[in-house]
mmCIF file of C-alpha atoms in Angstrom:
data_model
loop_
_atom_site.group_PDB
_atom_site.id
_atom_site.type_symbol
_atom_site.label_atom_id
_atom_site.label_comp_id
_atom_site.label_asym_id
_atom_site.label_seq_id
_atom_site.Cartn_x
_atom_site.Cartn_y
_atom_site.Cartn_z
ATOM 1 C CA UNK A 198 -1.419 -12.967 -30.693
ATOM 2 C CA UNK A 199 -2.450 -9.318 -30.975
ATOM 3 C CA UNK A 200 -0.130 -7.214 -28.787
ATOM 4 C CA UNK A 201 -0.846 -3.579 -27.975
ATOM 5 C CA UNK A 202 1.550 -0.794 -27.016
ATOM 6 C CA UNK A 203 -0.202 2.394 -25.833
ATOM 7 C CA UNK A 204 1.487 5.728 -25.289
ATOM 8 C CA UNK A 205 2.199 6.277 -21.595
ATOM 9 C CA UNK A 206 0.098 9.060 -20.056
ATOM 10 C CA UNK A 207 1.627 9.403 -16.590
ATOM 11 C CA UNK A 208 3.251 12.785 -15.959
ATOM 12 C CA UNK A 209 6.479 13.043 -17.990
ATOM 13 C CA UNK A 210 6.554 9.307 -18.628
ATOM 14 C CA UNK A 211 8.420 8.953 -21.913
ATOM 15 C CA UNK A 212 9.383 5.299 -21.704
ATOM 16 C CA UNK A 213 7.620 2.845 -24.020
ATOM 17 C CA UNK A 214 6.690 -0.803 -23.524
ATOM 18 C CA UNK A 215 8.257 -2.134 -26.725
ATOM 19 C CA UNK A 216 11.031 -0.669 -28.889
ATOM 20 C CA UNK A 217 11.083 -1.242 -32.678
ATOM 21 C CA UNK A 218 13.595 -4.102 -32.498
ATOM 22 C CA UNK A 219 11.314 -5.928 -30.031
ATOM 23 C CA UNK A 220 8.358 -5.344 -32.345
ATOM 24 C CA UNK A 221 10.376 -6.756 -35.244
ATOM 25 C CA UNK A 222 11.089 -9.936 -33.290
ATOM 26 C CA UNK A 223 7.449 -10.384 -32.275
ATOM 27 C CA UNK A 224 6.275 -9.875 -35.849
ATOM 28 C CA UNK A 225 8.871 -12.421 -37.024
ATOM 29 C CA UNK A 226 7.240 -14.883 -34.609
ATOM 30 C CA UNK A 227 3.911 -14.344 -36.371
ATOM 31 C CA UNK A 228 2.294 -11.890 -33.960
ATOM 32 C CA UNK A 229 0.493 -8.626 -34.747
ATOM 33 C CA UNK A 230 1.675 -5.531 -32.841
ATOM 34 C CA UNK A 231 -0.491 -2.414 -32.543
ATOM 35 C CA UNK A 232 1.408 0.728 -31.527
ATOM 36 C CA UNK A 233 -0.262 4.022 -30.680
ATOM 37 C CA UNK A 234 1.192 6.819 -32.782
ATOM 38 C CA UNK A 235 3.802 8.787 -30.852
ATOM 39 C CA UNK A 236 4.249 6.101 -28.197
ATOM 40 C CA UNK A 237 8.018 5.921 -28.652
ATOM 41 C CA UNK A 238 8.886 9.522 -29.419
ATOM 42 C CA UNK A 239 10.003 10.394 -25.876
ATOM 43 C CA UNK A 240 12.469 7.513 -25.935
ATOM 44 C CA UNK A 241 13.793 8.446 -29.376
ATOM 45 C CA UNK A 242 11.769 5.990 -31.512
ATOM 46 C CA UNK A 243 9.594 7.580 -34.182
ATOM 47 C CA UNK A 244 6.544 6.098 -35.871
ATOM 48 C CA UNK A 245 8.484 5.338 -39.044
ATOM 49 C CA UNK A 246 10.790 3.013 -37.090
ATOM 50 C CA UNK A 247 7.806 1.086 -35.748
ATOM 51 C CA UNK A 248 6.224 0.855 -39.196
ATOM 52 C CA UNK A 249 9.496 -0.451 -40.617
ATOM 53 C CA UNK A 250 9.577 -3.080 -37.854
ATOM 54 C CA UNK A 251 6.146 -4.339 -38.914
ATOM 55 C CA UNK A 252 3.884 -2.648 -36.380
ATOM 56 C CA UNK A 253 0.429 -1.389 -37.209
ATOM 57 C CA UNK A 254 0.234 2.249 -36.133
ATOM 58 C CA UNK A 255 -3.101 3.395 -34.715
ATOM 59 C CA UNK A 256 -4.514 6.749 -33.671
ATOM 60 C CA UNK A 257 -5.134 7.111 -29.942
ATOM 61 C CA UNK A 258 -5.425 4.461 -27.250
ATOM 62 C CA UNK A 259 -8.842 3.038 -28.118
ATOM 63 C CA UNK A 260 -7.734 0.710 -30.949
ATOM 64 C CA UNK A 261 -4.924 -0.616 -28.756
ATOM 65 C CA UNK A 262 -7.132 -1.419 -25.779
ATOM 66 C CA UNK A 263 -10.070 -2.566 -27.908
ATOM 67 C CA UNK A 264 -8.166 -4.992 -30.136
ATOM 68 C CA UNK A 265 -5.106 -6.241 -28.231
ATOM 69 C CA UNK A 266 -5.083 -9.474 -26.271
ATOM 70 C CA UNK A 267 -1.828 -8.559 -24.504
ATOM 71 C CA UNK A 268 -1.124 -4.964 -23.432
ATOM 72 C CA UNK A 269 2.567 -4.194 -22.841
ATOM 73 C CA UNK A 270 3.195 -0.976 -20.894
ATOM 74 C CA UNK A 271 5.752 0.522 -18.559
ATOM 75 C CA UNK A 272 3.840 2.213 -15.742
ATOM 76 C CA UNK A 273 0.672 1.245 -13.927
ATOM 77 C CA UNK A 274 -2.538 2.006 -15.840
ATOM 78 C CA UNK A 275 -4.101 5.289 -14.776
ATOM 79 C CA UNK A 276 -7.853 5.595 -14.195
ATOM 80 C CA UNK A 277 -8.639 6.430 -17.835
ATOM 81 C CA UNK A 278 -6.676 3.384 -18.994
ATOM 82 C CA UNK A 279 -8.184 1.055 -16.411
ATOM 83 C CA UNK A 280 -11.660 1.805 -17.758
ATOM 84 C CA UNK A 281 -10.572 0.327 -21.090
ATOM 85 C CA UNK A 282 -9.371 -3.015 -19.700
ATOM 86 C CA UNK A 283 -11.582 -6.102 -19.943
ATOM 87 C CA UNK A 284 -11.873 -9.746 -19.000
ATOM 88 C CA UNK A 285 -9.803 -12.033 -21.210
ATOM 89 C CA UNK A 286 -7.132 -9.371 -21.721
ATOM 90 C CA UNK A 287 -3.657 -9.548 -20.188
ATOM 91 C CA UNK A 288 -1.752 -6.519 -18.905
ATOM 92 C CA UNK A 289 2.039 -6.758 -18.535
ATOM 93 C CA UNK A 290 3.598 -3.743 -16.813
ATOM 94 C CA UNK A 291 4.775 -2.332 -13.483
ATOM 95 C CA UNK A 292 1.795 -2.236 -11.107
ATOM 96 C CA UNK A 293 2.977 -1.525 -7.523
ATOM 97 C CA UNK A 294 -0.462 -2.443 -6.173
ATOM 98 C CA UNK A 295 0.328 -2.669 -2.448
ATOM 99 C CA UNK A 296 0.088 1.096 -1.776
ATOM 100 C CA UNK A 297 -2.573 1.684 -4.452
ATOM 101 C CA UNK A 298 -5.950 0.213 -3.433
ATOM 102 C CA UNK A 299 -7.828 2.305 -5.995
ATOM 103 C CA UNK A 300 -5.884 0.763 -8.869
ATOM 104 C CA UNK A 301 -6.332 -2.683 -7.354
ATOM 105 C CA UNK A 302 -10.106 -2.236 -7.100
ATOM 106 C CA UNK A 303 -10.342 -1.151 -10.732
ATOM 107 C CA UNK A 304 -8.225 -4.058 -11.973
ATOM 108 C CA UNK A 305 -10.331 -6.490 -9.979
ATOM 109 C CA UNK A 306 -13.531 -4.975 -11.358
ATOM 110 C CA UNK A 307 -12.240 -5.233 -14.935
ATOM 111 C CA UNK A 308 -11.436 -8.944 -14.407
ATOM 112 C CA UNK A 309 -8.271 -8.462 -16.434
ATOM 113 C CA UNK A 310 -5.217 -10.689 -15.970
ATOM 114 C CA UNK A 311 -2.405 -8.435 -14.692
ATOM 115 C CA UNK A 312 1.239 -9.514 -14.498
ATOM 116 C CA UNK A 313 3.529 -7.130 -12.614
ATOM 117 C CA UNK A 314 7.122 -6.672 -13.736
ATOM 118 C CA UNK A 315 8.207 -5.979 -10.170
ATOM 119 C CA UNK A 316 7.276 -9.412 -8.784
ATOM 120 C CA UNK A 317 8.565 -11.627 -11.622
ATOM 121 C CA UNK A 318 11.421 -13.647 -10.138
ATOM 122 C CA UNK A 319 14.576 -15.434 -11.288
ATOM 123 C CA UNK A 320 16.030 -18.770 -10.214
ATOM 124 C CA UNK A 321 18.522 -17.023 -7.931
ATOM 125 C CA UNK A 322 15.762 -15.137 -6.111
ATOM 126 C CA UNK A 323 16.386 -11.783 -7.804
ATOM 127 C CA UNK A 324 13.794 -9.649 -9.585
ATOM 128 C CA UNK A 325 14.983 -9.482 -13.209
ATOM 129 C CA UNK A 326 12.377 -7.032 -14.483
ATOM 130 C CA UNK A 327 12.693 -4.673 -11.525
ATOM 131 C CA UNK A 328 16.500 -4.727 -11.406
ATOM 132 C CA UNK A 329 17.181 -2.563 -14.488
ATOM 133 C CA UNK A 330 14.886 0.208 -13.277
ATOM 134 C CA UNK A 331 16.288 -0.110 -9.754
ATOM 135 C CA UNK A 332 19.740 0.422 -11.244
ATOM 136 C CA UNK A 333 18.525 3.499 -13.114
ATOM 137 C CA UNK A 334 16.651 4.944 -10.131
ATOM 138 C CA UNK A 335 19.576 4.259 -7.808
ATOM 139 C CA UNK A 336 21.976 6.078 -10.103
ATOM 140 C CA UNK A 337 19.556 8.973 -10.513
ATOM 141 C CA UNK A 338 18.988 9.389 -6.775
ATOM 142 C CA UNK A 339 22.273 11.181 -5.925
ATOM 143 C CA UNK A 340 21.784 13.466 -8.934
ATOM 144 C CA UNK A 341 18.287 14.321 -7.723
ATOM 145 C CA UNK A 342 19.592 14.764 -4.183
ATOM 146 C CA UNK A 343 22.392 17.066 -5.316
ATOM 147 C CA UNK A 344 19.804 19.190 -7.127
ATOM 148 C CA UNK A 345 17.578 19.297 -4.007
ATOM 149 C CA UNK A 346 20.499 20.474 -1.873
ATOM 150 C CA UNK A 347 20.940 23.556 -4.024
ATOM 151 C CA UNK A 348 19.767 26.707 -2.281
ATOM 152 C CA UNK A 349 17.191 27.736 -4.954
ATOM 153 C CA UNK A 350 15.415 24.406 -4.328
ATOM 154 C CA UNK A 351 15.200 25.038 -0.580
ATOM 155 C CA UNK A 352 18.296 22.994 0.203
ATOM 156 C CA UNK A 353 21.237 23.718 2.477
ATOM 157 C CA UNK A 354 23.378 25.016 -0.358
ATOM 158 C CA UNK A 355 25.792 22.103 -0.054
ATOM 159 C CA UNK A 356 27.827 20.696 -2.944
ATOM 160 C CA UNK A 357 27.686 16.909 -2.782
ATOM 161 C CA UNK A 358 31.408 16.425 -3.351
ATOM 162 C CA UNK A 359 32.645 19.528 -1.540
ATOM 163 C CA UNK A 360 35.826 21.285 -2.715
ATOM 164 C CA UNK A 361 39.382 21.662 -1.421
ATOM 165 C CA UNK A 362 39.207 22.765 2.195
ATOM 166 C CA UNK A 363 35.427 22.218 2.433
ATOM 167 C CA UNK A 364 34.038 18.801 3.448
ATOM 168 C CA UNK A 365 31.663 16.888 1.171
ATOM 169 C CA UNK A 366 28.013 16.235 1.927
ATOM 170 C CA UNK A 367 27.100 13.342 4.221
ATOM 171 C CA UNK A 368 24.893 10.870 2.333
ATOM 172 C CA UNK A 369 22.991 8.084 4.087
ATOM 173 C CA UNK A 370 21.540 5.267 1.976
ATOM 174 C CA UNK A 371 18.805 3.179 3.610
ATOM 175 C CA UNK A 372 19.092 -0.263 2.025
ATOM 176 C CA UNK A 373 22.007 -1.932 0.307
ATOM 177 C CA UNK A 374 20.186 -3.796 -2.465
ATOM 178 C CA UNK A 375 20.214 -2.883 -6.143
ATOM 179 C CA UNK A 376 18.950 0.676 -5.641
ATOM 180 C CA UNK A 377 21.171 1.302 -2.635
ATOM 181 C CA UNK A 378 24.345 -0.105 -4.183
ATOM 182 C CA UNK A 379 23.856 1.963 -7.332
ATOM 183 C CA UNK A 380 23.075 5.077 -5.302
ATOM 184 C CA UNK A 381 26.236 4.531 -3.249
ATOM 185 C CA UNK A 382 28.271 4.043 -6.441
ATOM 186 C CA UNK A 383 27.212 7.384 -7.905
ATOM 187 C CA UNK A 384 27.292 9.323 -4.612
ATOM 188 C CA UNK A 385 30.800 8.080 -3.823
ATOM 189 C CA UNK A 386 31.864 8.847 -7.376
ATOM 190 C CA UNK A 387 30.633 12.416 -6.898
ATOM 191 C CA UNK A 388 32.880 12.684 -3.863
ATOM 192 C CA UNK A 389 30.246 12.456 -1.126
ATOM 193 C CA UNK A 390 30.788 10.910 2.320
ATOM 194 C CA UNK A 391 28.558 7.800 1.987
ATOM 195 C CA UNK A 392 27.129 5.408 4.571
ATOM 196 C CA UNK A 393 24.901 2.447 3.661
ATOM 197 C CA UNK A 394 22.582 0.893 6.248
ATOM 198 C CA UNK A 395 21.019 -2.551 5.931
ATOM 199 C CA UNK A 396 19.841 -5.344 8.211
ATOM 200 C CA UNK A 397 21.543 -8.109 6.209
ATOM 201 C CA UNK A 398 25.185 -8.761 7.109
ATOM 202 C CA UNK A 399 25.622 -10.433 3.715
ATOM 203 C CA UNK A 400 24.413 -7.294 1.931
ATOM 204 C CA UNK A 401 26.784 -5.159 3.969
ATOM 205 C CA UNK A 402 29.658 -7.522 3.131
ATOM 206 C CA UNK A 403 28.852 -7.156 -0.566
ATOM 207 C CA UNK A 404 28.953 -3.367 -0.217
ATOM 208 C CA UNK A 405 32.383 -3.577 1.456
ATOM 209 C CA UNK A 406 33.646 -5.989 -1.209
ATOM 210 C CA UNK A 407 32.519 -3.638 -3.959
ATOM 211 C CA UNK A 408 33.547 -0.286 -2.527
ATOM 212 C CA UNK A 409 36.193 -1.024 0.081
ATOM 213 C CA UNK A 410 36.820 1.990 2.291
ATOM 214 C CA UNK A 411 35.042 4.446 -0.022
ATOM 215 C CA UNK A 412 31.669 3.594 1.552
ATOM 216 C CA UNK A 413 30.928 2.897 5.220
ATOM 217 C CA UNK A 414 28.423 0.227 6.256
ATOM 218 C CA UNK A 415 26.270 0.205 9.384
ATOM 219 C CA UNK A 416 23.774 -2.393 10.594
ATOM 220 C CA UNK A 417 20.331 -0.797 10.484
ATOM 221 C CA UNK A 418 18.427 -0.396 13.736
ATOM 222 C CA UNK A 419 15.962 2.329 14.713
ATOM 223 C CA UNK A 420 18.747 3.958 16.749
ATOM 224 C CA UNK A 421 21.379 3.946 13.995
ATOM 225 C CA UNK A 422 18.857 5.136 11.399
ATOM 226 C CA UNK A 423 17.814 8.021 13.642
ATOM 227 C CA UNK A 424 21.312 9.131 14.588
ATOM 228 C CA UNK A 425 22.806 8.926 11.096
ATOM 229 C CA UNK A 426 19.852 10.513 9.296
ATOM 230 C CA UNK A 427 19.716 13.407 11.753
ATOM 231 C CA UNK A 428 23.231 14.468 10.799
ATOM 232 C CA UNK A 429 22.947 13.653 7.073
ATOM 233 C CA UNK A 430 22.750 16.216 4.311
ATOM 234 C CA UNK A 431 21.021 13.707 2.012
ATOM 235 C CA UNK A 432 19.071 10.540 2.812
ATOM 236 C CA UNK A 433 18.270 8.115 0.002
ATOM 237 C CA UNK A 434 15.467 5.636 0.712
ATOM 238 C CA UNK A 435 16.276 2.396 -1.100
ATOM 239 C CA UNK A 436 14.408 -0.361 0.749
ATOM 240 C CA UNK A 437 12.260 -3.020 -0.907
ATOM 241 C CA UNK A 438 10.054 -5.905 0.187
ATOM 242 C CA UNK A 439 8.915 -7.526 -3.093
ATOM 243 C CA UNK A 440 5.259 -6.813 -3.770
ATOM 244 C CA UNK A 441 4.661 -5.361 -0.307
ATOM 245 C CA UNK A 442 4.341 -1.861 1.063
ATOM 246 C CA UNK A 443 7.755 -0.420 1.903
ATOM 247 C CA UNK A 444 8.583 -0.368 5.633
ATOM 248 C CA UNK A 445 8.566 3.124 7.145
ATOM 249 C CA UNK A 446 12.134 3.267 8.447
ATOM 250 C CA UNK A 447 12.537 7.048 8.630
ATOM 251 C CA UNK A 448 10.091 8.448 11.170
ATOM 252 C CA UNK A 449 8.514 11.882 11.121
ATOM 253 C CA UNK A 450 10.219 12.592 14.429
ATOM 254 C CA UNK A 451 13.635 11.921 12.882
ATOM 255 C CA UNK A 452 12.800 14.129 9.899
ATOM 256 C CA UNK A 453 11.889 16.972 12.274
ATOM 257 C CA UNK A 454 15.368 16.705 13.801
ATOM 258 C CA UNK A 455 17.296 16.622 10.526
ATOM 259 C CA UNK A 456 19.350 19.620 9.436
ATOM 260 C CA UNK A 457 17.295 22.473 7.962
ATOM 261 C CA UNK A 458 17.664 22.257 4.197
ATOM 262 C CA UNK A 459 18.658 18.584 4.202
ATOM 263 C CA UNK A 460 17.107 16.411 1.481
ATOM 264 C CA UNK A 461 15.335 13.064 1.238
ATOM 265 C CA UNK A 462 15.099 11.155 -2.049
ATOM 266 C CA UNK A 463 12.607 8.354 -1.398
ATOM 267 C CA UNK A 464 13.138 5.872 -4.223
ATOM 268 C CA UNK A 465 10.810 3.453 -2.382
ATOM 269 C CA UNK A 466 7.843 5.758 -3.054
ATOM 270 C CA UNK A 467 6.534 3.372 -5.756
ATOM 271 C CA UNK A 468 5.778 0.975 -2.909
ATOM 272 C CA UNK A 469 4.476 3.662 -0.559
ATOM 273 C CA UNK A 470 7.783 5.170 0.573
ATOM 274 C CA UNK A 471 10.130 4.360 3.450
ATOM 275 C CA UNK A 472 9.763 7.766 5.133
ATOM 276 C CA UNK A 473 6.706 8.703 7.183
ATOM 277 C CA UNK A 474 6.643 12.183 5.667
ATOM 278 C CA UNK A 475 6.832 10.998 2.056
ATOM 279 C CA UNK A 476 4.003 11.284 -0.429
ATOM 280 C CA UNK A 477 4.110 10.792 -4.213
ATOM 281 C CA UNK A 478 5.258 13.645 -6.450
ATOM 282 C CA UNK A 479 5.662 14.070 -10.207
ATOM 283 C CA UNK A 480 8.374 15.229 -12.581
ATOM 284 C CA UNK A 481 6.343 18.424 -13.070
ATOM 285 C CA UNK A 482 6.350 19.120 -9.312
ATOM 286 C CA UNK A 483 9.061 16.841 -7.942
ATOM 287 C CA UNK A 484 9.665 18.283 -4.483
ATOM 288 C CA UNK A 485 8.020 19.701 -1.408
ATOM 289 C CA UNK A 486 9.415 20.930 1.894
ATOM 290 C CA UNK A 487 8.232 19.500 5.188
ATOM 291 C CA UNK A 488 9.890 20.128 8.578
ATOM 292 C CA UNK A 489 12.462 22.249 6.657
ATOM 293 C CA UNK A 490 13.578 19.133 4.734
ATOM 294 C CA UNK A 491 13.324 18.924 0.932
ATOM 295 C CA UNK A 492 11.479 15.748 -0.147
ATOM 296 C CA UNK A 493 11.901 14.273 -3.644
ATOM 297 C CA UNK A 494 9.350 11.469 -4.121
ATOM 298 C CA UNK A 495 8.797 11.070 -7.862
ATOM 299 C CA UNK A 496 7.079 7.747 -8.559
ATOM 300 C CA UNK A 497 8.567 7.273 -12.034
ATOM 301 C CA UNK A 498 12.131 8.485 -11.624
ATOM 302 C CA UNK A 499 13.543 6.484 -14.586
ATOM 303 C CA UNK A 500 11.132 8.306 -16.902
ATOM 304 C CA UNK A 501 13.530 11.258 -16.705
ATOM 305 C CA UNK A 502 16.090 9.243 -18.686
ATOM 306 C CA UNK A 503 13.550 7.594 -20.938
ATOM 307 C CA UNK A 504 15.895 6.442 -23.693
ATOM 308 C CA UNK A 505 18.359 4.666 -21.401
ATOM 309 C CA UNK A 506 15.550 3.254 -19.262
ATOM 310 C CA UNK A 507 13.501 2.024 -22.222
ATOM 311 C CA UNK A 508 16.384 0.044 -23.681
ATOM 312 C CA UNK A 509 17.178 -1.389 -20.237
ATOM 313 C CA UNK A 510 13.639 -2.530 -19.557
ATOM 314 C CA UNK A 511 13.103 -3.978 -23.043
ATOM 315 C CA UNK A 512 16.290 -6.018 -22.699
ATOM 316 C CA UNK A 513 14.754 -7.649 -19.636
ATOM 317 C CA UNK A 514 11.084 -7.974 -20.634
ATOM 318 C CA UNK A 515 11.318 -9.184 -24.237
ATOM 319 C CA UNK A 516 11.915 -12.893 -23.428
ATOM 320 C CA UNK A 517 8.820 -12.888 -21.226
ATOM 321 C CA UNK A 518 6.707 -11.055 -23.812
ATOM 322 C CA UNK A 519 7.777 -13.628 -26.408
ATOM 323 C CA UNK A 520 6.846 -16.479 -24.055
ATOM 324 C CA UNK A 521 3.402 -14.998 -23.361
ATOM 325 C CA UNK A 522 2.765 -14.461 -27.065
ATOM 326 C CA UNK A 523 4.241 -17.701 -28.418
ATOM 327 C CA UNK A 524 2.791 -20.069 -25.821
ATOM 328 C CA UNK A 525 -0.321 -18.171 -24.845
ATOM 329 C CA UNK A 526 -0.699 -16.586 -21.432
ATOM 330 C CA UNK A 527 -2.088 -19.622 -19.599
ATOM 331 C CA UNK A 528 0.598 -22.021 -20.806
ATOM 332 C CA UNK A 529 3.417 -19.523 -20.290
ATOM 333 C CA UNK A 530 2.324 -18.985 -16.682
ATOM 334 C CA UNK A 531 1.854 -22.696 -16.070
ATOM 335 C CA UNK A 532 5.310 -23.624 -17.377
ATOM 336 C CA UNK A 533 7.339 -20.828 -15.774
ATOM 337 C CA UNK A 534 7.068 -20.400 -11.997
ATOM 338 C CA UNK A 535 9.142 -17.215 -12.167
ATOM 339 C CA UNK A 536 6.750 -15.548 -14.595
ATOM 340 C CA UNK A 537 3.858 -16.921 -12.528
ATOM 341 C CA UNK A 538 5.266 -15.053 -9.503
ATOM 342 C CA UNK A 539 4.459 -11.889 -11.439
ATOM 343 C CA UNK A 540 0.744 -12.696 -11.573
ATOM 344 C CA UNK A 541 -0.935 -10.144 -9.297
ATOM 345 C CA UNK A 542 -4.549 -10.138 -10.518
ATOM 346 C CA UNK A 543 -6.691 -12.660 -12.392
ATOM 347 C CA UNK A 544 -10.407 -12.596 -13.107
ATOM 348 C CA UNK A 545 -11.357 -10.488 -10.102
ATOM 349 C CA UNK A 546 -8.926 -12.054 -7.598
ATOM 350 C CA UNK A 547 -5.617 -10.924 -6.086
ATOM 351 C CA UNK A 548 -3.037 -13.624 -6.769
ATOM 352 C CA UNK A 549 0.086 -12.368 -4.989
ATOM 353 C CA UNK A 550 0.316 -12.960 -1.207
ATOM 354 C CA UNK A 551 2.217 -9.772 -0.347
ATOM 355 C CA UNK A 552 -0.218 -7.642 -2.330
ATOM 356 C CA UNK A 553 -3.219 -9.348 -0.721
ATOM 357 C CA UNK A 554 -1.706 -8.831 2.741
ATOM 358 C CA UNK A 555 -1.029 -5.149 2.095
ATOM 359 C CA UNK A 556 -4.534 -4.541 0.751
ATOM 360 C CA UNK A 557 -6.154 -6.739 3.434
ATOM 361 C CA UNK A 558 -8.131 -8.754 0.902
ATOM 362 C CA UNK A 559 -8.528 -12.417 0.049
ATOM 363 C CA UNK A 560 -5.872 -14.279 -1.907
ATOM 364 C CA UNK A 561 -6.119 -16.844 -4.709
ATOM 365 C CA UNK A 562 -2.937 -18.886 -5.144
ATOM 366 C CA UNK A 563 -1.409 -18.195 -8.574
ATOM 367 C CA UNK A 564 -1.227 -21.926 -9.310
ATOM 368 C CA UNK A 565 -4.963 -22.210 -8.727
ATOM 369 C CA UNK A 566 -5.613 -19.121 -10.836
ATOM 370 C CA UNK A 567 -3.577 -20.557 -13.702
ATOM 371 C CA UNK A 568 -5.431 -23.856 -13.372
ATOM 372 C CA UNK A 569 -8.793 -22.150 -13.846
ATOM 373 C CA UNK A 570 -7.291 -20.002 -16.612
ATOM 374 C CA UNK A 571 -6.240 -23.066 -18.621
ATOM 375 C CA UNK A 572 -9.751 -24.525 -18.424
ATOM 376 C CA UNK A 573 -11.375 -21.439 -19.984
#
């Protein structure tokens, strides 16, 4: 199979879809890998390393998109990239289609097959390709929040961990899953006063088992969310419904009543955000102030630590890339229901129920899509 790795073009996105060691393994399996020159530089992998691994280096994105059967990326294709996609080609990357109807329309029009990292499942019900980036984003969130709380950024001028005789910042984490648990880990380690809210008693028990008395847990209701967020210095949005638009748990009315200079880091922004006042930002312009509250809503947070994040994501994706290449896309999807759960678009149809529901469009069952795929 011909596999293509373009350079990411999203703002300050320095991760890369395949690292040289992954390329080496694919080449050893008999596949051809086309890598756009400079694709790995931001993550610390130069062109020479890719050449040594057996990749064919090409100038610009056109040869990658023109010649590759399987495109392996990190972030969703931007408009310029979507124009290059075609029927019969497979895209394997993060998509986050539920809050992005424009991207969905373009993918449908291209008739490409698009498999989303964030909806691939595991036998235990977890999301193995989303988890590593959720860990990274969760651990980044308190750092970003601490930065937002600094006075030059419009924040309250509060040090997250406080000092002797001065109390630490109050941090509220909405959601106790992978993002939330990792956010709580770092925030507590920085000395903050941390509370995690979730609607699952089992999740809250896991937080207690992990952190003991260092982190409080509260069952999430509209009332508890409102009261705790209003007195918080930092709120971290860490909720997820796989494939679907994030629920808006933090209302605009609550934000208006938060402390002036408080901060919100909405990690759920990839799926539309869990705060009513959130809208996507970039690493170039990461924050804005609304209702006297600093909002940090960067849609590719792990891109800030591109080297760590790239290794983490490649560790998770490589077995699936090998399966797609070795077996062919149709057979790989047919044989693996967990990979098939990642199928979001095929030949002009949405194939994930949560995405179809969010976009209010028709839905083709992935099994049916794969059946038609194998006949072509």
